[in-house]
mmCIF file with all atom_site columns, C-alpha atoms in Angstrom:
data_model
loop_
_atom_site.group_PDB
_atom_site.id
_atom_site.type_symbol
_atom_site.label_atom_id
_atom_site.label_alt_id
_atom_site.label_comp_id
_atom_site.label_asym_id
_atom_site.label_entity_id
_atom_site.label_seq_id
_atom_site.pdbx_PDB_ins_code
_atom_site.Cartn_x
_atom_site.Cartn_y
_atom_site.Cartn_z
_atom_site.occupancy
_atom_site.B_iso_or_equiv
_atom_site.pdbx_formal_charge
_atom_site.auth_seq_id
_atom_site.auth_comp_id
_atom_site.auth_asym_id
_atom_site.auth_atom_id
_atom_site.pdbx_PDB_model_num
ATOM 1   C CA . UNK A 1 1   ? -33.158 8.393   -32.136 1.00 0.00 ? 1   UNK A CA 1
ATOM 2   C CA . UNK A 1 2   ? -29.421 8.838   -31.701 1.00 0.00 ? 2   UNK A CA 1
ATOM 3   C CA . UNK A 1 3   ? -29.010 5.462   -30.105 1.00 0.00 ? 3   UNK A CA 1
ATOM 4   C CA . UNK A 1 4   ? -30.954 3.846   -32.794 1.00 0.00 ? 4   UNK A CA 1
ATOM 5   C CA . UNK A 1 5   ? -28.980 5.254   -35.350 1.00 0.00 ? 5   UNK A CA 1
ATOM 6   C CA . UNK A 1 6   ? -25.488 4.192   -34.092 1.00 0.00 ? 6   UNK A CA 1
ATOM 7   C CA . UNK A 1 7   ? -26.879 0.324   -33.274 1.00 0.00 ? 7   UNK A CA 1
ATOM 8   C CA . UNK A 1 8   ? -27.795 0.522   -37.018 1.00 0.00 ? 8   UNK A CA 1
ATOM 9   C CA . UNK A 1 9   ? -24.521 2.396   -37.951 1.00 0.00 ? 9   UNK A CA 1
ATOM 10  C CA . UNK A 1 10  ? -22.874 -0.834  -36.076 1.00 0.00 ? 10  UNK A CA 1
ATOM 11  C CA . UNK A 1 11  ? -24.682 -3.310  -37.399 1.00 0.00 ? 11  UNK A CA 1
ATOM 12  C CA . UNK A 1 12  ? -24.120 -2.077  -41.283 1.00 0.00 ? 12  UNK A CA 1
ATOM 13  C CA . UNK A 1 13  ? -20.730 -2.014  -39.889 1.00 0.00 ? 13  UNK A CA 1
ATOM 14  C CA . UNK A 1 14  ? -20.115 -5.796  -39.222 1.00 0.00 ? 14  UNK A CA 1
ATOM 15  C CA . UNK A 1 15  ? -21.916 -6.477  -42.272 1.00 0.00 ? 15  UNK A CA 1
ATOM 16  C CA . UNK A 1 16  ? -19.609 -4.659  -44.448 1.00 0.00 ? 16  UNK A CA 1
ATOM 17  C CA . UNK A 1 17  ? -16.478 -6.174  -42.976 1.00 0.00 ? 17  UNK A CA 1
ATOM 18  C CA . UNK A 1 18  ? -18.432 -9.677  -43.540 1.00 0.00 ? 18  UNK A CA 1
ATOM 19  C CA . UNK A 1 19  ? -18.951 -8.661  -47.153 1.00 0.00 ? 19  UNK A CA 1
ATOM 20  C CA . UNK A 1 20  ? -15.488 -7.250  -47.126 1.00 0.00 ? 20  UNK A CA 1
ATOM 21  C CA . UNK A 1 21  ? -13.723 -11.055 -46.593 1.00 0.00 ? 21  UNK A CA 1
ATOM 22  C CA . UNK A 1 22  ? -16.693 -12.345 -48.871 1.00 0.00 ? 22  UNK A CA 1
ATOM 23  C CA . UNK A 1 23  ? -15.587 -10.381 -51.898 1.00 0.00 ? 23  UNK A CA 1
ATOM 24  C CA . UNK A 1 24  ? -12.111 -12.227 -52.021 1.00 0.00 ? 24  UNK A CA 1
ATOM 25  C CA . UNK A 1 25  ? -9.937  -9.029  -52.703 1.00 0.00 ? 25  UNK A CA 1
ATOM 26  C CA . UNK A 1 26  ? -12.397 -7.650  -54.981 1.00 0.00 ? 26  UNK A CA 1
ATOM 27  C CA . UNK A 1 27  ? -12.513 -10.222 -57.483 1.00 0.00 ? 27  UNK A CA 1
ATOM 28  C CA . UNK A 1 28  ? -16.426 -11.224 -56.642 1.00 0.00 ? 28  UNK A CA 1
ATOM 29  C CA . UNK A 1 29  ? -19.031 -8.586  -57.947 1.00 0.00 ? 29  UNK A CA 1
ATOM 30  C CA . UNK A 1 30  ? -21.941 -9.382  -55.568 1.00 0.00 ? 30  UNK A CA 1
ATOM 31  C CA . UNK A 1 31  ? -20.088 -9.301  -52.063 1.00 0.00 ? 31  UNK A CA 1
ATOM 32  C CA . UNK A 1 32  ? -18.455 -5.962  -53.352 1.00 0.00 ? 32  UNK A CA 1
ATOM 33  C CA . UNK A 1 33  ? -21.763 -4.022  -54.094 1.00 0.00 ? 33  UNK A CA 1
ATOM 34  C CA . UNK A 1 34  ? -22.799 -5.668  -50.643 1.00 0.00 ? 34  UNK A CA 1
ATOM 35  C CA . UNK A 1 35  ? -19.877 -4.024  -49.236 1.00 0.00 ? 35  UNK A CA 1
ATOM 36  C CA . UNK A 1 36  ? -20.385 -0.600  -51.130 1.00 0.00 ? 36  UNK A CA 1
ATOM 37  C CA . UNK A 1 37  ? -24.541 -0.255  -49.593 1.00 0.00 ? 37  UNK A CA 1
ATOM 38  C CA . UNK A 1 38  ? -23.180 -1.585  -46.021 1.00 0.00 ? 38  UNK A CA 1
ATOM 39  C CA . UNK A 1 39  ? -20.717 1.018   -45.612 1.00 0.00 ? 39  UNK A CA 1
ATOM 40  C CA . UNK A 1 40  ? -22.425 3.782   -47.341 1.00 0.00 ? 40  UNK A CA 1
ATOM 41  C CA . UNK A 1 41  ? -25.350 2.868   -45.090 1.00 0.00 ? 41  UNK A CA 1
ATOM 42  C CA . UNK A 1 42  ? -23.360 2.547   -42.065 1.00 0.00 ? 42  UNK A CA 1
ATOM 43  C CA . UNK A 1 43  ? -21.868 6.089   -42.611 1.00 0.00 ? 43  UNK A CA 1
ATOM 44  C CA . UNK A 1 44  ? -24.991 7.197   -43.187 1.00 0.00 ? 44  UNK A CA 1
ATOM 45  C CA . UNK A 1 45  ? -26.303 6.024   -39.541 1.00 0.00 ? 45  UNK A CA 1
ATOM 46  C CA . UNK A 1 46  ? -23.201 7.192   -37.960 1.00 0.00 ? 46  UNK A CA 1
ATOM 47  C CA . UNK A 1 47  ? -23.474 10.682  -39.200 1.00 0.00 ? 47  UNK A CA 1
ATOM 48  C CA . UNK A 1 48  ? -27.216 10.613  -37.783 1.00 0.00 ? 48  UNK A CA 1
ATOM 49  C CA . UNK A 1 49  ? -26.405 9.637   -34.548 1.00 0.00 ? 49  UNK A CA 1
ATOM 50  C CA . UNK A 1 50  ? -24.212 12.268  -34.471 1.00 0.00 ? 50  UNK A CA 1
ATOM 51  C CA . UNK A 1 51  ? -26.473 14.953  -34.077 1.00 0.00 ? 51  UNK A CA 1
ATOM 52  C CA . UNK A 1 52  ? -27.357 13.857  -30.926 1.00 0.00 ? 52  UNK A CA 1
ATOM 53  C CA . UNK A 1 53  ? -24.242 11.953  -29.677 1.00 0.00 ? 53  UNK A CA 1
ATOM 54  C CA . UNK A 1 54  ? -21.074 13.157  -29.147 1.00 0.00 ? 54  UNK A CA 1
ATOM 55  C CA . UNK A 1 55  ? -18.394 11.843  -31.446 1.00 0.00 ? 55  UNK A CA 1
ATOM 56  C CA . UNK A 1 56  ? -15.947 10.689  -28.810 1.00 0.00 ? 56  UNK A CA 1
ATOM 57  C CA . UNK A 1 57  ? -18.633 8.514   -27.629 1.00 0.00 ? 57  UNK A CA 1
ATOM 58  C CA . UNK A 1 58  ? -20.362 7.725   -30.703 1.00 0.00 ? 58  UNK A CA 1
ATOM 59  C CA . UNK A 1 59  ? -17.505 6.613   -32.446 1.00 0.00 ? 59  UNK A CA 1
ATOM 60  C CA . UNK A 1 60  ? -16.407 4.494   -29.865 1.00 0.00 ? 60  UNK A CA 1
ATOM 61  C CA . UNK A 1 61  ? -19.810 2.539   -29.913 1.00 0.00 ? 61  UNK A CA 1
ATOM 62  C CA . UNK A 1 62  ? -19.372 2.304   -33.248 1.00 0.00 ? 62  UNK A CA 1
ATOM 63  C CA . UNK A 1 63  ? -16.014 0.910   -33.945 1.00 0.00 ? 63  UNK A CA 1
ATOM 64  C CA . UNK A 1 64  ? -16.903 -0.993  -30.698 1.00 0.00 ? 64  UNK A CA 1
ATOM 65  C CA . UNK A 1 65  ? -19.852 -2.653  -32.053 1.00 0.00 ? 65  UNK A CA 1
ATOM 66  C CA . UNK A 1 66  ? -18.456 -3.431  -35.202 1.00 0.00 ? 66  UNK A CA 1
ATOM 67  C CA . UNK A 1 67  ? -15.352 -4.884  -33.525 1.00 0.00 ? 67  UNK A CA 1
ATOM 68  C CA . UNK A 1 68  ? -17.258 -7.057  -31.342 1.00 0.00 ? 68  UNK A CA 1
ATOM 69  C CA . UNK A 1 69  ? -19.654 -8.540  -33.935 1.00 0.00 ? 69  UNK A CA 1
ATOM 70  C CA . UNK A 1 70  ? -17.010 -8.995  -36.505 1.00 0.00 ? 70  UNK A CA 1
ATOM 71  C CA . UNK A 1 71  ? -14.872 -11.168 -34.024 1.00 0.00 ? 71  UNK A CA 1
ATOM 72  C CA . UNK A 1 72  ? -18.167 -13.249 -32.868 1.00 0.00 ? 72  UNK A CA 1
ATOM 73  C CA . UNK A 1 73  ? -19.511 -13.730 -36.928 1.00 0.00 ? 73  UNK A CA 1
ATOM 74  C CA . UNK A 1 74  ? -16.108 -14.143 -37.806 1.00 0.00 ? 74  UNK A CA 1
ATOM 75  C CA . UNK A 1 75  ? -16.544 -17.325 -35.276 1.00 0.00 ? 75  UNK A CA 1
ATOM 76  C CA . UNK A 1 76  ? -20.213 -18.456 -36.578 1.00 0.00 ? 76  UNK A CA 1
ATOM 77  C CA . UNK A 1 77  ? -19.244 -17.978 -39.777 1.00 0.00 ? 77  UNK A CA 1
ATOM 78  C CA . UNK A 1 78  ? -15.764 -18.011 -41.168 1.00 0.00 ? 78  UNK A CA 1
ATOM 79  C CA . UNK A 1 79  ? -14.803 -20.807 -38.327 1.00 0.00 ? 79  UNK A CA 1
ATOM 80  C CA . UNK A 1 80  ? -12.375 -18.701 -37.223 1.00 0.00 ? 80  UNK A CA 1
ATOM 81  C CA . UNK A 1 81  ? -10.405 -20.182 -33.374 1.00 0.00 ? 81  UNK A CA 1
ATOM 82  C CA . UNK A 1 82  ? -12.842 -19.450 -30.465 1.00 0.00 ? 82  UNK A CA 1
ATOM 83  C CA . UNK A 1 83  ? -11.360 -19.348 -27.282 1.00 0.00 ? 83  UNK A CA 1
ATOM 84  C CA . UNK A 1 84  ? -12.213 -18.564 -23.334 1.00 0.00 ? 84  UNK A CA 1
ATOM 85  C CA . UNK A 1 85  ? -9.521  -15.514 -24.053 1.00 0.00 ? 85  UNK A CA 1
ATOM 86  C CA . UNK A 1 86  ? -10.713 -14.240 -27.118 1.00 0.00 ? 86  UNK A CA 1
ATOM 87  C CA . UNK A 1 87  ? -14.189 -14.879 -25.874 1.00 0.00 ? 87  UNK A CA 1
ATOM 88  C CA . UNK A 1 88  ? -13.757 -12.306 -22.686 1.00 0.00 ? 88  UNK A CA 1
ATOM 89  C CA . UNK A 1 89  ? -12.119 -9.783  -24.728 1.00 0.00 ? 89  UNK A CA 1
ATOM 90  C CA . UNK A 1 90  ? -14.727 -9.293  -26.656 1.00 0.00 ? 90  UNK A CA 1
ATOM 91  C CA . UNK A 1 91  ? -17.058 -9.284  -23.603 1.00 0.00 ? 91  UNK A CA 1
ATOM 92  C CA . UNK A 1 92  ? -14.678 -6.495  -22.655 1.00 0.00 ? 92  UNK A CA 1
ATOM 93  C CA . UNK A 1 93  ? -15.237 -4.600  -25.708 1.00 0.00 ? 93  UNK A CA 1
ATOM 94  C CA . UNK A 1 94  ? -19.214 -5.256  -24.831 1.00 0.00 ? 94  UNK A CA 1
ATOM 95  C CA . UNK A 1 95  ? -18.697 -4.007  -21.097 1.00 0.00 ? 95  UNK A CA 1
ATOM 96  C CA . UNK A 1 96  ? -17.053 -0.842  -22.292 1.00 0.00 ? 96  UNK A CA 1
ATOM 97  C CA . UNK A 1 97  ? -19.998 0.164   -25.520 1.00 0.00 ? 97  UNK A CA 1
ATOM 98  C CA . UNK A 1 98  ? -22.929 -0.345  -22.588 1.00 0.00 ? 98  UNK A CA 1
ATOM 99  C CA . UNK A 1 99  ? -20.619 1.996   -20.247 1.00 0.00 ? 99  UNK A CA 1
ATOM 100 C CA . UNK A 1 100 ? -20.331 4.442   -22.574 1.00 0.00 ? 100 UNK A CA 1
ATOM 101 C CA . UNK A 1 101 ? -23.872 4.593   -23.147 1.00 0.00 ? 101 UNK A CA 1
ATOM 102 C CA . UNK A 1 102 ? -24.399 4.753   -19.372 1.00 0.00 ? 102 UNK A CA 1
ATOM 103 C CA . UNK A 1 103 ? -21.990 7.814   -19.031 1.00 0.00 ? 103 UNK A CA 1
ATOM 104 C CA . UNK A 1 104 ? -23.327 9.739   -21.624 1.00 0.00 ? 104 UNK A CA 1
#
């Protein structure tokens, strides 16, 4: 269950740093209380997967899988600049979450 508690540690993840840019410095009520459940859930998740995962590899899937879906949503849906570059780096980033789960 430890592996299925970081994915959904990661994924609350990205969607709090989406709701993060959505509440416009805190001035938008919605996005903010979006941003309050993600993290709190995401926390939540993390501190799960914990029991079972070691921190030094659990919290580099995490901040790994929140970096990496950030960048591409960031892309989908903020139209932020793809390019080749920016597109392998985050492959990189994608490379190195499914090799630590292979090492651990």
């Amino acid at each position: 269950m430890g592996w299925l508690f970081i994915v959904m540690a990661g994924i609350f993840e990205v969607g709090g740093i989406i709701s993060l840019k959505l509440t416009e410095g805190f001035t938008k009520l919605k996005p903010t209380i979006l941003l309050i459940m993600c993290m709190g859930l995401s926390f939540f998740f993390l501190s799960l997967s914990l029991k079972e995962i070691p921190i030094s590899i659990g919290y580099g899937l995490w901040t790994g899988i929140g970096a990496a879906g950030s960048v591409l949503l960031g892309m989908l849906i903020f139209n932020e600049p793809k390019s080749i570059k920016k597109l392998m780096l985050v492959g990189g980033i994608i490379i190195s979450i499914v090799g630590l789960k292979l090492v651990s």
